[in-house]
Amino acid sequence: MIVYDAASRLFTLHTQNTTYQMKADEYGVLLHTYYGPRLSGGDLSYLIRGADRGFSPNPNETGHCRTYSLDTLPQEYSTCGVGDFRLPSLEPELTDGSHACDLRYTGFERWNGKYALEGLPAFFGGAQWQTLVIFLEDAAAHLRVELYYGVLEEHDLITRAVRILNRGKSSVRLRQAASVCLDFQRGDLEMMTFNGRHAMERCPSRAPLRPGVQGVGSIRGASSHQHNPFVILCEPACGEDYGLCWGAMLLYSGNFQAQAERSQFEDSRLVMGINPYHFCYTLSPGESFITPEAALICSPCGFGQMSRQYHRAIRTHLLRDPMAGTQKPVLVNNWEATYFDFDSEALVRLAQAAAPLGIGLFVMDDGWFGRRDSDSSSLGDWQVNSEKLPGGLEALVSRIKALGMKFGIWVEPEMVNEDSALYQAHPDWALKIPGRPCARGRSQLVLDFSRQDVREHIYGALHAILASADITYVKWDMNRSLSDVWSAALPPERQGEVYHRYVLGVYELLERFRRDFPHVLIEGCSGGGGRFDAGMLYYTPQIWCSDNTDAIDRLRIQYGTSFCYPPCTMGAHVSAVPNDQNGRVTPLETRGIAAMSGAFGYEMDLSQTTPQDRAVIQKQTADYRAYYSLIHQGDYYRLSDPFRDPLTAWAHVSQDKREALVSAVYGTVHAAPPFTALKLKGLDPAQHYQINGAGSWPGDALMQAGYPLPLPWGDYQAFQLHLCAIEE
Ligand code: DGJ
């Protein structure tokens, strides 16, 4: 609900459990007055006080009043150059060389429904949403800034985006244009970020804000394995099930920055958006720039509730899954089974072993095109290698289909190897700086996706592949960071647009494929989870969570990922042991339980398994199908912390709380272990539940006192408990 009070120019946004408020003051400065647990109403600007603060300037029109300063007031969208020295959100460079912007309120619009952002991913939906647009103006620079707010009451979600319009007669160069600025009148907050590396993504890290600026970001051209465009600010006492926290997520897959500043008077500011590094976007007169969308959730009861609200909002208003409403088949992918060394016969053998085990989708990974026998050649040459696949895709796909399976294919559209016909014909299509030898990553260069002609060529080549056979799934990979960023198609003064135009180009192509092949599910991938962000999820409703398929490392990766992204978006596979990434040996049952908590599949040579293993796999695929709606539509509860606790446990609970699937994995075993009683969450305290078909367990006892787990025997033992409410 959006409430406007004309007398005090006060905007109050209510969601089910939270309230967000801002106010245009007597000078037209838009102040942020409150974001927290839901309030009945009121004007929270009584909390804002002025004082004569040394070295904090006073706007000209305040005369000689020394107690009003932009430097000390909580701003809704911070600017620069006119007296606020904290983190700016907007930094324009004007033709006179000044870097300044002073925004004043001029009006607003609101309507039922959700705004859309052309060319950018955004939450969508109809009647459940309300939109507010607040207009601000810099009179000297002739800049109009439109602050967009989407309110999804049911899930406590507030989205934000900004449109900056040049209404002057000369060009403006945007040096920074953040998506969100959030001011807090307190300095005691902590910040949580999700960090890592290739094959070990999104490990949470939490620290109190210290005076000054701190944050995370990416200048790799992708959101990155290293830091995720999702951060949390929280009270020191906040935990999984209690305390106040604020999540901020950016729907963007390129360079981003999320910074928090604890400033001199113990207030805090969070600014998140496109990373200003090598960003400079020229707005000619009449042109506008739209920032990516940010999505905020405040939870008055801890991280768990915040995550569940994000999960629900993402599932219902961001994912566009062509297979929604049906059960996606369990897949088998040949990557770890064969790497590049395969032909049709080998693939069919793998599929033959998989089909009787309840696996319904065969995915052919890297190596099927050009002369791709290793990762140093052929990216860009999207023609089937007919030595490996005689008869082409059609022949292979019909053999796979004859086994009762669907077929999927791997592509890496954004890349080119120098050893390719494409690069020989169009060396200028790769990103590189004239006169400077460019860096290779995995022996490949990055295609300049800011260019329409490059995108057109790749679209044509891949369209031909997708149209040539019955393909229902595409794995869209991206295996290096962008360096040497320079486009042969843009003049020097527009090179600061390339990173962003690249991302827009990726989005445009993904959208075209979605439109032209509406039945095809596209899974995102970037060396695993190097581009696992909400921007990609809009186009690719599931993403390969990590190249690390070890079940125990995956528990940590999936735990960190779950703070923002729902389990149904996480591609998760059972692979062979010893594991190819860390050499660990884990029981097959454990690997199944870890992978089943996502978009489930296998990535191993199933023809090499024992009859006992095949029986286990058959049960796993049957269990996954039985628990599918719990895993894909249920609420997710983190029951322990794999970075701290000897046992990792989590639960998927149905919306009506009548059914739950609890999974628990022990770490390494020690003699004479203590008994563990696992406290469950999310159940109905008044209900009694059967567990794995037996007993009658009171919901409140299971949550307050726990369920006794069997003692572990051997490393990495895992258990699954299926709870069903008993009909009274
Ligand atoms: C990186 C992906 O994450 C892997 O799963 C696999 O598809 C390889 N690329 C193929 O080159």
XYZ file of C-alpha atoms and ligand atoms in Angstrom:
739
model
C 0.000 0.000 0.000
C 1.333 3.426 -0.949
C 0.064 6.287 1.207
C 0.698 9.926 0.275
C 0.076 12.748 2.672
C -0.102 15.952 0.641
C 0.163 18.352 3.576
C 3.512 16.988 4.670
C 4.630 15.591 1.275
C 5.117 12.260 3.005
C 5.247 8.906 1.178
C 4.650 5.772 3.217
C 4.970 2.332 1.640
C 3.463 -0.473 3.677
C 4.043 -4.150 3.061
C 2.615 -6.958 5.153
C 5.319 -6.713 7.809
C 7.307 -3.586 6.998
C 7.030 0.151 6.441
C 9.220 2.376 4.266
C 8.941 6.136 4.431
C 10.338 9.272 2.773
C 9.456 12.929 2.804
C 10.079 15.960 0.637
C 11.088 18.657 3.120
C 10.615 22.429 2.933
C 13.547 22.749 0.521
C 12.315 19.927 -1.675
C 15.067 17.572 -0.519
C 13.759 14.016 -0.425
C 14.635 12.637 2.988
C 14.516 9.001 3.981
C 12.691 8.795 7.272
C 12.177 5.098 8.054
C 12.525 1.496 6.909
C 11.673 -1.183 9.434
C 8.898 -3.224 11.046
C 5.410 -2.198 9.988
C 3.984 0.922 11.622
C 0.404 2.066 11.781
C 1.293 5.435 10.255
C 2.807 8.691 11.467
C 5.505 10.999 10.185
C 8.868 9.624 11.246
C 10.693 12.804 10.323
C 10.498 13.759 13.998
C 13.634 11.640 14.313
C 15.586 13.947 12.035
C 17.339 16.699 13.887
C 19.704 19.432 12.795
C 22.767 20.799 14.525
C 25.564 23.124 13.588
C 28.146 20.621 12.413
C 31.584 21.868 11.499
C 32.655 21.304 7.892
C 29.167 20.226 6.827
C 28.044 22.961 4.397
C 24.566 24.458 4.255
C 22.622 24.791 0.997
C 22.476 28.311 -0.373
C 18.761 28.819 0.052
C 18.913 28.079 3.776
C 20.563 31.484 4.173
C 22.845 31.534 7.149
C 21.104 28.715 8.903
C 23.897 26.412 9.986
C 21.868 23.499 11.219
C 20.612 22.242 7.866
C 23.158 20.230 5.897
C 22.831 17.577 3.207
C 25.882 16.018 4.822
C 23.978 15.026 7.937
C 20.443 14.383 6.716
C 19.212 10.921 5.671
C 18.836 11.133 1.888
C 16.609 9.032 -0.313
C 18.986 9.214 -3.301
C 22.309 10.817 -2.538
C 24.114 13.150 -4.904
C 27.529 14.746 -5.044
C 29.363 18.030 -5.201
C 26.840 20.137 -3.272
C 27.545 19.331 0.322
C 26.913 15.663 1.100
C 30.315 14.001 1.463
C 29.034 10.514 2.127
C 28.635 7.855 -0.583
C 27.057 9.365 -3.696
C 24.432 7.516 -5.730
C 24.580 9.789 -8.745
C 27.609 11.472 -10.214
C 27.035 13.364 -13.448
C 29.843 15.135 -15.280
C 28.519 18.219 -17.033
C 29.961 19.871 -20.126
C 31.548 22.606 -18.018
C 33.561 19.901 -16.287
C 31.672 20.097 -12.986
C 30.673 16.960 -11.096
C 27.643 18.098 -9.159
C 24.001 17.359 -8.747
C 21.394 18.813 -6.438
C 18.071 17.037 -6.632
C 14.798 18.582 -5.536
C 11.342 17.101 -5.467
C 8.923 18.084 -8.228
C 6.097 15.563 -8.066
C 5.055 11.932 -8.174
C 2.825 9.372 -9.892
C 1.461 6.108 -8.622
C -0.510 3.316 -10.152
C -1.610 -0.242 -9.531
C 0.643 -2.822 -11.124
C 4.379 -3.020 -11.587
C 6.602 -0.803 -13.747
C 8.852 -2.561 -16.296
C 12.400 -1.647 -17.337
C 13.124 -1.824 -21.036
C 15.987 -4.181 -21.835
C 16.609 -5.002 -18.191
C 15.439 -7.794 -15.924
C 12.800 -6.822 -13.387
C 10.246 -8.388 -11.109
C 6.905 -8.630 -12.843
C 3.275 -9.073 -11.928
C -0.088 -7.430 -11.927
C -2.652 -6.607 -9.308
C -0.482 -7.617 -6.333
C 1.861 -4.712 -7.084
C 1.745 -0.966 -6.721
C 4.155 1.464 -8.356
C 5.305 4.855 -7.138
C 7.482 7.192 -9.185
C 8.981 10.233 -7.525
C 10.306 13.009 -9.743
C 13.384 14.965 -8.767
C 15.090 17.687 -10.731
C 18.477 19.364 -10.852
C 17.570 22.780 -12.216
C 21.147 23.837 -13.054
C 22.037 20.625 -14.884
C 18.590 20.129 -16.436
C 18.589 16.581 -15.181
C 15.417 14.817 -14.214
C 15.694 11.810 -11.942
C 12.785 9.429 -11.571
C 12.846 7.126 -8.578
C 10.767 3.997 -9.228
C 9.346 1.924 -6.388
C 7.506 -1.367 -6.786
C 5.664 -2.621 -3.711
C 4.764 -6.286 -3.389
C 2.982 -6.286 -0.055
C 2.548 -10.015 0.353
C 6.282 -10.751 0.253
C 7.551 -7.551 1.898
C 9.399 -6.739 -1.305
C 10.217 -3.194 -2.351
C 11.929 -2.824 -5.692
C 13.758 0.278 -6.811
C 15.159 1.578 -10.074
C 16.142 4.996 -11.346
C 15.705 6.727 -14.695
C 17.913 9.706 -15.400
C 16.811 11.998 -18.197
C 18.872 14.731 -19.787
C 16.468 17.634 -20.372
C 19.212 20.111 -21.220
C 20.819 21.182 -24.465
C 24.228 19.653 -23.878
C 25.445 16.159 -23.164
C 25.835 14.793 -19.666
C 28.259 12.018 -18.776
C 27.060 9.741 -16.013
C 30.022 8.602 -13.929
C 27.849 6.795 -11.426
C 24.163 5.942 -11.329
C 23.287 3.661 -8.439
C 20.060 1.726 -8.204
C 19.471 2.158 -4.513
C 20.557 4.307 -1.617
C 19.410 3.427 1.867
C 20.176 5.658 4.841
C 19.889 4.538 8.439
C 20.022 6.841 11.428
C 22.169 4.393 13.331
C 25.766 3.291 13.031
C 25.680 -0.004 14.923
C 24.796 -2.167 11.915
C 26.610 -5.207 10.598
C 27.078 -6.181 6.971
C 26.870 -9.646 5.515
C 28.289 -10.409 2.075
C 28.570 -13.615 0.053
C 32.058 -14.246 -1.233
C 34.300 -16.909 -2.605
C 36.120 -18.098 -5.668
C 35.652 -20.428 -8.602
C 34.256 -23.706 -7.255
C 33.630 -22.239 -3.776
C 31.054 -19.506 -4.246
C 28.834 -17.430 -1.941
C 30.340 -18.182 1.473
C 28.772 -15.761 3.969
C 30.923 -13.276 5.829
C 29.623 -10.904 8.497
C 31.278 -7.954 10.187
C 30.241 -4.813 12.047
C 30.383 -1.644 9.971
C 33.477 0.264 10.919
C 33.829 3.990 10.386
C 34.337 4.719 6.706
C 33.391 2.846 3.581
C 33.366 -0.909 3.109
C 31.796 -3.175 0.562
C 32.044 -5.654 -2.237
C 31.790 -5.511 -5.984
C 32.906 -6.911 -9.275
C 34.874 -5.404 -12.146
C 35.053 -8.738 -13.995
C 32.224 -7.985 -16.391
C 30.098 -10.615 -14.631
C 28.582 -10.548 -11.171
C 31.361 -13.013 -10.266
C 32.261 -16.011 -8.150
C 34.092 -13.660 -5.802
C 31.236 -11.478 -4.535
C 27.507 -11.711 -5.058
C 25.240 -8.736 -5.823
C 23.285 -9.453 -2.675
C 24.135 -8.035 0.733
C 22.478 -7.820 4.125
C 22.654 -5.158 6.789
C 21.504 -6.228 10.226
C 21.402 -5.357 13.873
C 24.224 -6.905 15.899
C 21.783 -9.240 17.652
C 20.204 -10.496 14.429
C 20.278 -14.232 13.843
C 18.571 -16.851 11.731
C 15.239 -16.569 13.572
C 15.273 -13.233 15.361
C 16.372 -9.641 14.935
C 16.088 -6.978 12.313
C 17.820 -7.216 8.951
C 17.613 -5.656 5.500
C 18.500 -7.511 2.302
C 19.507 -5.688 -0.866
C 19.703 -7.561 -4.117
C 20.684 -6.199 -7.506
C 19.134 -7.651 -10.651
C 22.280 -7.258 -12.667
C 24.846 -9.636 -14.107
C 27.783 -7.326 -14.775
C 30.070 -5.030 -12.782
C 28.367 -4.076 -9.549
C 29.227 -2.360 -6.328
C 27.585 -2.564 -2.910
C 29.079 -0.199 -0.375
C 28.143 0.692 3.161
C 29.425 3.718 4.983
C 29.328 4.356 8.683
C 29.724 8.061 8.918
C 30.870 10.614 11.468
C 27.600 10.989 13.342
C 26.926 7.273 13.675
C 24.596 6.911 10.768
C 24.945 4.437 7.906
C 24.349 4.447 4.189
C 24.106 1.575 1.735
C 24.565 2.317 -1.968
C 24.270 -0.424 -4.577
C 24.344 -0.389 -8.338
C 26.551 -0.601 -11.392
C 30.217 -0.368 -10.445
C 31.561 3.093 -11.333
C 34.861 1.538 -12.496
C 35.210 2.241 -16.225
C 31.610 3.385 -16.333
C 30.843 6.578 -18.144
C 27.565 6.797 -19.982
C 26.921 9.764 -22.259
C 23.381 11.119 -22.328
C 22.766 13.357 -25.302
C 19.942 15.884 -24.950
C 16.652 14.045 -24.601
C 18.273 10.682 -23.785
C 17.794 8.734 -20.609
C 19.561 6.014 -18.700
C 17.816 3.323 -16.670
C 19.614 1.667 -13.797
C 19.222 -2.019 -13.028
C 16.555 -2.872 -10.503
C 17.330 -3.450 -6.833
C 15.052 -5.423 -4.538
C 14.863 -4.801 -0.805
C 13.367 -6.912 1.933
C 13.376 -5.963 5.582
C 12.760 -8.781 8.016
C 11.891 -8.053 11.638
C 12.478 -11.733 12.504
C 15.884 -12.696 11.240
C 17.587 -13.985 8.127
C 15.382 -17.038 7.706
C 12.222 -15.022 7.207
C 14.036 -12.628 4.868
C 15.249 -15.536 2.735
C 11.826 -17.126 2.553
C 10.308 -13.833 1.431
C 12.967 -13.471 -1.281
C 12.404 -17.076 -2.346
C 8.652 -16.611 -2.639
C 8.980 -13.350 -4.541
C 11.586 -14.776 -6.919
C 9.588 -17.947 -7.545
C 6.358 -16.130 -8.253
C 7.448 -12.812 -9.788
C 10.891 -13.252 -11.359
C 11.334 -16.758 -12.748
C 9.875 -17.407 -16.170
C 10.284 -21.135 -16.352
C 8.876 -22.843 -19.452
C 8.652 -26.065 -17.443
C 6.805 -24.473 -14.494
C 3.662 -26.372 -13.703
C 5.275 -29.670 -14.651
C 7.992 -31.664 -12.954
C 11.307 -30.959 -14.618
C 12.996 -34.217 -15.505
C 16.048 -35.390 -13.570
C 18.974 -34.873 -15.920
C 22.293 -36.537 -16.635
C 25.123 -34.408 -17.981
C 28.178 -35.982 -19.597
C 30.760 -33.355 -18.527
C 32.449 -35.077 -15.593
C 31.851 -38.476 -17.218
C 33.718 -37.781 -20.451
C 34.968 -34.196 -20.535
C 35.852 -33.570 -24.221
C 36.438 -37.199 -25.048
C 33.173 -38.509 -26.499
C 31.297 -39.416 -29.629
C 27.674 -40.381 -30.318
C 28.252 -43.967 -29.251
C 29.692 -42.928 -25.899
C 26.822 -40.498 -25.292
C 24.183 -43.063 -26.164
C 25.874 -45.547 -23.807
C 25.614 -42.996 -21.000
C 21.998 -42.315 -21.821
C 21.179 -46.026 -21.998
C 22.518 -46.475 -18.490
C 20.575 -43.447 -17.239
C 17.156 -44.019 -18.804
C 16.071 -47.000 -16.657
C 17.021 -45.112 -13.489
C 14.301 -42.497 -13.754
C 16.451 -39.922 -15.530
C 14.508 -38.111 -18.220
C 16.878 -35.546 -19.756
C 20.250 -36.111 -21.379
C 22.518 -33.046 -21.579
C 25.450 -33.023 -23.996
C 28.064 -30.667 -22.571
C 31.083 -28.935 -24.096
C 32.948 -30.552 -27.020
C 30.321 -31.251 -29.705
C 31.227 -28.496 -32.201
C 34.076 -27.372 -34.468
C 37.336 -29.109 -33.563
C 36.663 -28.846 -29.850
C 38.797 -31.641 -28.355
C 40.136 -29.406 -25.640
C 39.292 -25.992 -24.248
C 41.784 -24.193 -26.482
C 39.866 -24.257 -29.734
C 36.632 -23.709 -31.682
C 34.486 -21.444 -29.491
C 32.572 -19.371 -32.001
C 32.329 -22.168 -34.587
C 28.864 -23.413 -33.765
C 28.719 -26.299 -36.239
C 28.384 -29.911 -35.186
C 31.597 -31.947 -35.301
C 30.465 -34.698 -37.627
C 33.352 -36.976 -36.719
C 32.125 -37.074 -33.133
C 28.449 -36.962 -34.039
C 27.985 -38.633 -37.442
C 24.552 -37.840 -38.818
C 24.557 -34.589 -36.826
C 22.394 -33.573 -33.937
C 19.217 -34.926 -35.421
C 20.555 -38.482 -35.527
C 21.854 -38.275 -31.959
C 18.709 -36.668 -30.600
C 16.465 -39.277 -32.164
C 18.517 -42.066 -30.535
C 18.250 -40.301 -27.153
C 14.528 -39.760 -27.629
C 14.095 -43.417 -28.497
C 15.271 -44.127 -24.951
C 12.403 -41.999 -23.668
C 14.648 -39.058 -22.788
C 14.649 -35.411 -23.730
C 17.777 -33.760 -25.063
C 19.754 -30.713 -23.920
C 22.863 -29.013 -25.223
C 25.742 -26.847 -23.904
C 26.733 -23.554 -25.546
C 29.059 -20.678 -24.683
C 27.816 -17.902 -26.984
C 29.787 -14.976 -25.552
C 33.247 -16.411 -26.255
C 35.661 -17.085 -29.074
C 38.933 -18.969 -29.359
C 41.646 -17.465 -31.524
C 41.853 -20.957 -32.999
C 38.479 -20.690 -34.718
C 37.122 -19.757 -38.130
C 35.074 -17.001 -36.480
C 38.106 -15.283 -35.008
C 40.083 -15.640 -38.229
C 37.251 -13.916 -40.097
C 36.465 -11.265 -37.452
C 39.386 -10.587 -35.115
C 37.855 -7.199 -34.263
C 34.789 -8.926 -32.784
C 36.745 -9.780 -29.640
C 37.195 -7.282 -26.826
C 40.762 -5.968 -26.981
C 42.553 -2.654 -26.742
C 44.389 -1.458 -29.849
C 48.156 -1.706 -29.479
C 47.925 -3.861 -26.359
C 48.255 -7.653 -26.401
C 45.126 -8.931 -24.681
C 44.915 -11.426 -21.839
C 43.482 -14.876 -22.487
C 41.295 -16.692 -19.975
C 40.916 -20.451 -20.419
C 42.617 -19.800 -23.789
C 39.657 -17.770 -24.963
C 38.699 -14.178 -25.721
C 35.403 -12.431 -25.070
C 33.157 -11.510 -27.962
C 32.059 -7.905 -28.034
C 28.409 -8.415 -27.144
C 27.900 -4.648 -27.030
C 27.836 -4.927 -30.846
C 24.626 -5.659 -32.663
C 26.404 -7.361 -35.607
C 28.241 -9.746 -33.292
C 25.044 -10.657 -31.475
C 23.244 -11.108 -34.788
C 25.857 -13.558 -36.041
C 25.838 -15.623 -32.843
C 22.073 -15.600 -32.766
C 21.904 -16.913 -36.329
C 24.428 -19.694 -35.696
C 22.782 -20.886 -32.491
C 19.292 -20.500 -33.875
C 20.273 -22.954 -36.611
C 21.509 -25.433 -33.991
C 18.420 -25.168 -31.803
C 16.110 -25.456 -34.773
C 17.956 -28.477 -36.174
C 16.724 -31.001 -33.615
C 14.262 -31.492 -30.795
C 16.145 -29.663 -28.033
C 14.389 -28.823 -24.780
C 17.225 -27.500 -22.620
C 20.220 -25.263 -23.165
C 23.108 -24.756 -20.748
C 24.414 -21.233 -21.444
C 27.977 -21.087 -20.123
C 30.470 -18.189 -19.765
C 33.977 -19.148 -18.764
C 36.157 -16.136 -18.254
C 36.189 -12.662 -16.762
C 36.236 -9.668 -19.078
C 39.547 -7.886 -19.469
C 40.959 -5.586 -22.155
C 37.555 -4.009 -22.460
C 37.391 -1.868 -25.587
C 34.955 -2.014 -28.446
C 35.964 -1.373 -32.052
C 32.428 -0.148 -32.664
C 32.410 2.774 -30.215
C 34.343 6.078 -30.160
C 36.834 6.730 -27.344
C 34.416 8.857 -25.316
C 31.897 6.012 -25.243
C 34.257 3.205 -24.170
C 32.918 3.623 -20.624
C 29.636 2.188 -21.872
C 31.023 -1.138 -23.094
C 30.735 -3.154 -19.873
C 27.084 -2.172 -19.487
C 26.225 -2.536 -23.160
C 27.789 -6.007 -23.021
C 25.373 -7.041 -20.259
C 22.435 -5.515 -22.129
C 23.568 -7.471 -25.200
C 23.572 -10.737 -23.247
C 20.094 -9.966 -21.916
C 18.824 -9.090 -25.392
C 20.056 -12.355 -26.869
C 18.689 -14.432 -24.028
C 15.322 -12.725 -24.433
C 15.297 -13.472 -28.165
C 16.035 -17.136 -27.585
C 13.328 -17.273 -24.950
C 10.851 -15.719 -27.357
C 11.784 -17.863 -30.346
C 12.146 -21.143 -28.429
C 9.555 -20.687 -25.677
C 9.569 -24.371 -24.723
C 13.345 -24.453 -24.122
C 14.624 -24.180 -20.547
C 17.854 -22.197 -20.472
C 20.137 -22.941 -17.544
C 22.672 -20.247 -16.734
C 26.268 -21.118 -15.951
C 29.547 -19.294 -15.617
C 32.197 -21.792 -14.618
C 29.484 -22.903 -12.196
C 28.178 -19.981 -10.153
C 30.179 -17.043 -11.524
C 27.028 -15.280 -12.673
C 24.499 -16.503 -10.145
C 22.398 -13.388 -9.747
C 18.799 -12.272 -9.944
C 19.385 -10.606 -13.316
C 20.282 -13.913 -14.930
C 17.447 -15.690 -13.142
C 14.969 -13.575 -15.077
C 16.205 -15.238 -18.278
C 17.596 -18.526 -16.980
C 15.325 -19.789 -14.191
C 17.995 -22.161 -12.963
C 21.748 -21.703 -12.743
C 24.520 -24.270 -12.323
C 25.345 -23.447 -8.737
C 29.041 -24.327 -8.783
C 31.614 -26.371 -10.682
C 32.258 -27.965 -7.320
C 30.163 -31.143 -7.203
C 31.571 -32.441 -3.914
C 28.568 -32.959 -1.637
C 30.241 -31.548 1.467
C 31.532 -28.363 -0.158
C 28.167 -28.046 -1.873
C 26.428 -27.916 1.522
C 28.286 -24.674 2.198
C 27.754 -23.270 -1.294
C 24.036 -24.067 -1.283
C 23.683 -22.720 2.260
C 25.224 -19.359 1.261
C 23.241 -19.226 -1.962
C 20.007 -19.868 -0.069
C 20.198 -16.560 1.773
C 18.718 -14.938 -1.310
C 17.999 -17.483 -4.050
C 15.452 -20.325 -3.780
C 16.564 -23.965 -3.987
C 14.692 -24.520 -7.270
C 17.154 -22.157 -8.988
C 20.274 -24.097 -7.960
C 21.479 -26.692 -10.461
C 22.868 -29.549 -8.322
C 24.287 -32.890 -9.517
C 25.499 -36.144 -8.056
C 28.999 -36.910 -9.361
C 31.471 -39.765 -9.025
C 33.915 -40.299 -6.150
C 36.691 -39.513 -5.468
C 35.343 -36.095 -6.357
C 36.988 -34.371 -9.322
C 37.392 -31.042 -7.520
C 38.758 -32.054 -4.125
C 39.305 -35.826 -4.099
C 36.768 -36.427 -1.318
C 34.887 -39.686 -1.052
C 31.308 -39.442 0.183
C 28.515 -42.025 0.268
C 26.226 -42.041 -2.779
C 23.222 -41.534 -0.480
C 24.761 -38.333 0.875
C 25.532 -37.027 -2.593
C 21.918 -37.627 -3.543
C 20.546 -35.846 -0.469
C 22.796 -32.799 -1.042
C 21.945 -32.522 -4.748
C 18.258 -33.228 -4.280
C 17.886 -29.866 -2.599
C 17.996 -28.124 -5.964
C 17.389 -28.727 -9.665
C 18.541 -32.330 -9.448
C 20.716 -34.323 -11.794
C 23.705 -36.620 -12.278
C 27.068 -35.888 -13.786
C 28.834 -39.251 -13.884
C 29.187 -42.354 -16.011
C 26.211 -44.342 -14.796
C 27.254 -47.332 -16.898
C 30.164 -47.770 -14.464
C 27.954 -48.136 -11.386
C 27.290 -51.336 -9.421
C 23.800 -52.884 -9.217
C 23.618 -51.651 -5.590
C 24.421 -48.101 -6.725
C 21.817 -48.287 -9.442
C 19.213 -49.304 -6.872
C 20.185 -46.298 -4.742
C 19.973 -43.999 -7.774
C 16.589 -45.364 -8.742
C 15.336 -44.614 -5.236
C 16.855 -41.124 -5.347
C 15.099 -40.174 -8.574
C 11.820 -41.600 -7.240
C 12.240 -39.680 -3.959
C 13.011 -36.481 -5.851
C 9.849 -36.854 -7.888
C 7.850 -37.558 -4.726
C 9.294 -34.510 -2.940
C 9.364 -32.295 -6.034
C 6.739 -29.784 -4.993
C 8.170 -29.527 -1.461
C 11.625 -28.757 -2.861
C 10.482 -26.480 -5.660
C 7.579 -24.672 -4.014
C 8.026 -25.231 -0.296
C 9.511 -22.854 2.247
C 13.176 -23.338 3.008
C 14.501 -23.420 6.570
C 18.198 -23.455 7.441
C 18.466 -25.662 10.525
C 22.191 -25.287 11.095
C 25.273 -23.510 9.777
C 27.686 -25.739 7.829
C 30.528 -23.299 8.452
C 30.158 -23.775 12.202
C 28.158 -26.839 13.098
C 29.225 -30.487 12.831
C 25.870 -31.300 11.261
C 24.367 -29.519 8.258
C 20.591 -29.629 8.191
C 17.822 -27.913 6.335
C 14.120 -28.379 5.665
C 11.613 -27.789 2.902
C 8.163 -27.213 4.372
C 4.924 -27.064 2.393
C 3.031 -23.766 2.492
C 0.233 -25.362 4.516
C 2.793 -26.887 6.932
C 1.314 -30.349 6.507
C 4.385 -31.854 4.900
C 8.113 -31.358 5.278
C 11.360 -32.871 4.071
C 14.243 -32.562 6.513
C 17.770 -33.365 5.361
C 20.792 -33.709 7.617
C 24.411 -34.475 6.778
C 27.078 -35.245 9.356
C 30.679 -34.148 8.847
C 33.653 -36.333 9.717
C 32.983 -38.888 12.396
C 34.693 -39.314 15.754
C 34.495 -42.150 18.249
C 31.845 -41.932 20.972
C 29.927 -39.082 19.343
C 27.351 -37.138 21.359
C 23.658 -37.628 20.686
C 22.144 -35.031 18.396
C 18.581 -33.781 18.684
C 17.797 -31.717 15.625
C 15.377 -28.857 16.267
C 13.007 -28.488 13.347
C 11.432 -25.271 12.125
C 8.418 -24.117 10.201
C 6.039 -26.841 11.416
C 2.581 -26.281 12.805
C 3.061 -26.456 16.601
C -0.461 -27.777 17.040
C -0.102 -30.616 14.525
C 1.171 -34.148 15.014
C 3.421 -35.558 12.324
C 4.383 -39.006 11.139
C 8.055 -39.276 10.351
C 9.051 -41.606 7.515
C 5.634 -43.206 7.759
C 5.593 -43.933 11.485
C 4.913 -42.445 14.914
C 3.057 -39.376 16.035
C 5.336 -36.466 16.802
C 3.952 -33.167 18.122
C 5.041 -30.224 15.965
C 5.870 -28.050 18.982
C 8.063 -30.755 20.550
C 9.928 -31.292 17.270
C 10.624 -27.567 17.075
C 11.346 -26.810 20.727
C 13.062 -30.037 21.828
C 14.101 -31.652 18.571
C 14.186 -35.023 16.859
C 16.847 -37.542 17.887
C 19.105 -38.348 14.945
C 20.843 -41.721 14.677
C 24.498 -41.737 15.698
C 26.832 -41.438 12.698
C 28.930 -44.381 11.639
C 31.501 -43.409 9.041
C 32.191 -39.983 7.559
C 29.498 -37.844 5.919
C 26.435 -39.905 6.804
C 23.155 -38.325 5.763
C 19.499 -38.706 6.729
C 16.214 -37.614 5.308
C 13.030 -37.314 7.340
C 9.732 -37.035 5.565
C 7.068 -35.498 7.797
C 3.358 -35.706 7.128
C 0.675 -34.218 9.328
C -1.561 -36.886 10.753
C -5.265 -36.540 10.055
C -6.926 -36.047 13.449
C 32.194 -24.835 -17.058
C 30.926 -25.432 -16.529
O 30.637 -24.950 -15.267
C 31.053 -26.942 -16.543
O 29.926 -27.527 -15.967
C 31.232 -27.382 -17.977
O 30.084 -27.082 -18.708
C 32.447 -26.709 -18.583
N 32.408 -25.297 -18.410
C 32.553 -27.024 -20.039
O 33.586 -26.368 -20.638
